[in-house]
mmCIF file with all atom_site columns, C-alpha atoms in Angstrom:
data_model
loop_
_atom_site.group_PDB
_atom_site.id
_atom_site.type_symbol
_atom_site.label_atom_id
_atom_site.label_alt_id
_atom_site.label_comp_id
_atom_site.label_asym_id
_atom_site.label_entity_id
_atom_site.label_seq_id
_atom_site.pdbx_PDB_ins_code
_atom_site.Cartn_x
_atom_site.Cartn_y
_atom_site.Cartn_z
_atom_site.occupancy
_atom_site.B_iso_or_equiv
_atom_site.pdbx_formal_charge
_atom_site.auth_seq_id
_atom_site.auth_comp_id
_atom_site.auth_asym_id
_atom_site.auth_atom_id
_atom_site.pdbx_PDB_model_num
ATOM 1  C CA . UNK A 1 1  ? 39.213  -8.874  -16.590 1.00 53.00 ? 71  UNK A CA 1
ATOM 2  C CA . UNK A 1 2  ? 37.646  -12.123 -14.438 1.00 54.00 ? 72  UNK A CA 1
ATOM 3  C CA . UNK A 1 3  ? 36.171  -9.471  -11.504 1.00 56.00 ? 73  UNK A CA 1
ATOM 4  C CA . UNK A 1 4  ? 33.704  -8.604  -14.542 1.00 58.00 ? 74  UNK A CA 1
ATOM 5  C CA . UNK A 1 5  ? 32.710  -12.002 -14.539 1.00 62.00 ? 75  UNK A CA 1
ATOM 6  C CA . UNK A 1 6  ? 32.531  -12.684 -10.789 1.00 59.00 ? 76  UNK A CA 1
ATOM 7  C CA . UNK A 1 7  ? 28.550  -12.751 -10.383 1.00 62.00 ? 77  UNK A CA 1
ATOM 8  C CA . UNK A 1 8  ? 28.400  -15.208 -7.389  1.00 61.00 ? 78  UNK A CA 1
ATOM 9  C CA . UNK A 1 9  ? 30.771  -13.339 -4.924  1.00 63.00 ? 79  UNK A CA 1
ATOM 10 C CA . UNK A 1 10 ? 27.644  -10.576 -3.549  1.00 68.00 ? 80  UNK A CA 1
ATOM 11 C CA . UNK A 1 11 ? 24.264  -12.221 -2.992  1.00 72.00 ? 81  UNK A CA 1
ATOM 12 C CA . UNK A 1 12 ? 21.437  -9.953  -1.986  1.00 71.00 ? 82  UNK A CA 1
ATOM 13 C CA . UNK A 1 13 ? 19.449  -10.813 0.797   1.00 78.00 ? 83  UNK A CA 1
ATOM 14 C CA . UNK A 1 14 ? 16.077  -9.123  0.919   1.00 74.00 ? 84  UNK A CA 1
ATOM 15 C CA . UNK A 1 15 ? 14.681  -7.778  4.314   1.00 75.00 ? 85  UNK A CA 1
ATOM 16 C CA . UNK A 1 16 ? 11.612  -6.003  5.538   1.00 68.00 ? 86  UNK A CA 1
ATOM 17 C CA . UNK A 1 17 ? 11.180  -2.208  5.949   1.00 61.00 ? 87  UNK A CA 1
ATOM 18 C CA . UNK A 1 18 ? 11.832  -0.415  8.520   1.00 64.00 ? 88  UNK A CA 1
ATOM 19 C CA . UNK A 1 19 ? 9.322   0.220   11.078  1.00 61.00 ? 89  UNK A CA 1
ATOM 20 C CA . UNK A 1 20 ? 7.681   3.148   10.312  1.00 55.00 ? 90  UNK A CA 1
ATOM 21 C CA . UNK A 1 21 ? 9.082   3.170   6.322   1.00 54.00 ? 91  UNK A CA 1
ATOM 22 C CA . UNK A 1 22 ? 5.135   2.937   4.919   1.00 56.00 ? 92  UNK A CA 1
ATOM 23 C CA . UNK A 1 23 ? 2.925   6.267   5.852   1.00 61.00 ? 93  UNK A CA 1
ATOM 24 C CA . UNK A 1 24 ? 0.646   5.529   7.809   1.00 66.00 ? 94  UNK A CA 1
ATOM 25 C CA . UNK A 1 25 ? -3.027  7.323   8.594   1.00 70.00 ? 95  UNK A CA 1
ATOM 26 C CA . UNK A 1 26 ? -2.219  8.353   11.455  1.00 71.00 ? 96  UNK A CA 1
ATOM 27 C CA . UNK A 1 27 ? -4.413  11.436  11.948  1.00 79.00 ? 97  UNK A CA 1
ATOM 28 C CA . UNK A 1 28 ? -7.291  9.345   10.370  1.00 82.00 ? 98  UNK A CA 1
ATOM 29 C CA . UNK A 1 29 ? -7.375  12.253  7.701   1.00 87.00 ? 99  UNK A CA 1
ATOM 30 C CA . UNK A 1 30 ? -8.849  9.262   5.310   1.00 89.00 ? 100 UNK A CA 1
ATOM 31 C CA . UNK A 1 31 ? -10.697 7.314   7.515   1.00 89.00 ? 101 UNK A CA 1
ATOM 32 C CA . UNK A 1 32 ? -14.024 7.633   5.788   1.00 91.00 ? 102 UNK A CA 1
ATOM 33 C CA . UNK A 1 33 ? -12.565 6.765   2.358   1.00 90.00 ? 103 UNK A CA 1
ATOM 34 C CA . UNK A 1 34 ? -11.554 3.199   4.096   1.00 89.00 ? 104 UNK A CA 1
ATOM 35 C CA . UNK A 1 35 ? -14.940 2.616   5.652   1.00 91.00 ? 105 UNK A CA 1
ATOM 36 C CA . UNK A 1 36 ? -16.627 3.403   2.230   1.00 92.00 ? 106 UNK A CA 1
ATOM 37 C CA . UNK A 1 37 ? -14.318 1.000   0.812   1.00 90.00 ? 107 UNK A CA 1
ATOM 38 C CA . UNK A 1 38 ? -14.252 -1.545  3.499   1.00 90.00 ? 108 UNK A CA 1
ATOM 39 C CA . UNK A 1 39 ? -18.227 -1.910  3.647   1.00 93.00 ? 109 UNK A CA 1
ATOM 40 C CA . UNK A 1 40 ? -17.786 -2.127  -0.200  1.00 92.00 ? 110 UNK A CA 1
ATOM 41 C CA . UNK A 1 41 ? -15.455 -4.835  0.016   1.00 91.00 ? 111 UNK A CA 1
ATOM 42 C CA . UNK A 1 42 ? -18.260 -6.609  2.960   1.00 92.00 ? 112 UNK A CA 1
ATOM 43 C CA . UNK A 1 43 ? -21.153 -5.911  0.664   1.00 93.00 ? 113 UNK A CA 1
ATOM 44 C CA . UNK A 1 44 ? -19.884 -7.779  -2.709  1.00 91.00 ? 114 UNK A CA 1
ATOM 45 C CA . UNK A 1 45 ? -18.038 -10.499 -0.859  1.00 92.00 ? 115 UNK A CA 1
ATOM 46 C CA . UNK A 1 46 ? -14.402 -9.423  -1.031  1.00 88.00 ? 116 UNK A CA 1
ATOM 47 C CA . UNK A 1 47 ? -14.835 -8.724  -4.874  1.00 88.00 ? 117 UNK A CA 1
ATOM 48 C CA . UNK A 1 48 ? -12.412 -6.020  -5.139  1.00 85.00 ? 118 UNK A CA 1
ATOM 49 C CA . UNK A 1 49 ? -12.987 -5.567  -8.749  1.00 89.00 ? 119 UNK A CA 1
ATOM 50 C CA . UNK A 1 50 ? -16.229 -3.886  -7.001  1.00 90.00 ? 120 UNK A CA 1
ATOM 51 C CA . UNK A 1 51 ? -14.905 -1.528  -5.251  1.00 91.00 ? 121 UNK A CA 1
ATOM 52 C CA . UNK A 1 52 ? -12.550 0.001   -7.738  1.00 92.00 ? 122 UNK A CA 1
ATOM 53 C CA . UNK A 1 53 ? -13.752 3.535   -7.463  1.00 93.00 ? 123 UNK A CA 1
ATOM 54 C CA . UNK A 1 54 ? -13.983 3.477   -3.839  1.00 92.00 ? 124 UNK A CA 1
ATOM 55 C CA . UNK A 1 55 ? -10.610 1.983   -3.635  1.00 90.00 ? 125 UNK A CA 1
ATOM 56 C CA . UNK A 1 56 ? -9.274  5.027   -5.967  1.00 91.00 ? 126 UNK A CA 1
ATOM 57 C CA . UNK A 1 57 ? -10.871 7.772   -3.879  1.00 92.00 ? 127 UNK A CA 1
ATOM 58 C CA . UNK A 1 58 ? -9.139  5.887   -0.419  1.00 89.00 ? 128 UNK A CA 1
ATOM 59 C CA . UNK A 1 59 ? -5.836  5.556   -2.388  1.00 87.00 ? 129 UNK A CA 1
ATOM 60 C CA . UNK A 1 60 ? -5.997  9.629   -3.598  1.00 89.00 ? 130 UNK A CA 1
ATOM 61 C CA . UNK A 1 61 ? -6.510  10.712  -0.024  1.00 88.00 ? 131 UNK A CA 1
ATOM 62 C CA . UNK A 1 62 ? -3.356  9.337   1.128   1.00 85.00 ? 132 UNK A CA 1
ATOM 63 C CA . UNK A 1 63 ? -1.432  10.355  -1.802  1.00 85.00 ? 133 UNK A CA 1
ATOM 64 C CA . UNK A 1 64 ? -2.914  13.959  -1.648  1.00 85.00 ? 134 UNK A CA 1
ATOM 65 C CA . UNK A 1 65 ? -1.848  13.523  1.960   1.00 80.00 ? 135 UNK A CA 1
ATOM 66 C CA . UNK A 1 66 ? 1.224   12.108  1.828   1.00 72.00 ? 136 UNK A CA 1
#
């Protein structure tokens, strides 16, 4: 009965991903979508409320591939 209330014994300690754990573009399969949305980004002075449909289109390329 007191190891159910034993919070303090285990303490997580976060840590960064692995190398490699985010996909990355590597092909460049969405490269236009980022310059559409990076010129965006230039053009209304970091406002990213701006560039929300260019930001979309970007984000559904990488999902779409993977």
């Amino acid at each position: 009965m007191s190891t159910a209330m034993n919070f303090g014994t285990k303490s997580f300690k976060p840590r960064p991903p692995d190398k490699g754990a985010f996909p990355l573009d590597h092909f460049g399969e969405c490269s236009a979508f980022r310059e559409r949305f990076m010129e965006c980004l230039r053009d209304s002075g970091y406002e990213s409320s701006a560039c929300r449909q260019r930001a979309m289109a970007y984000l559904e390329c990488r999902m779409d591939r993977q």
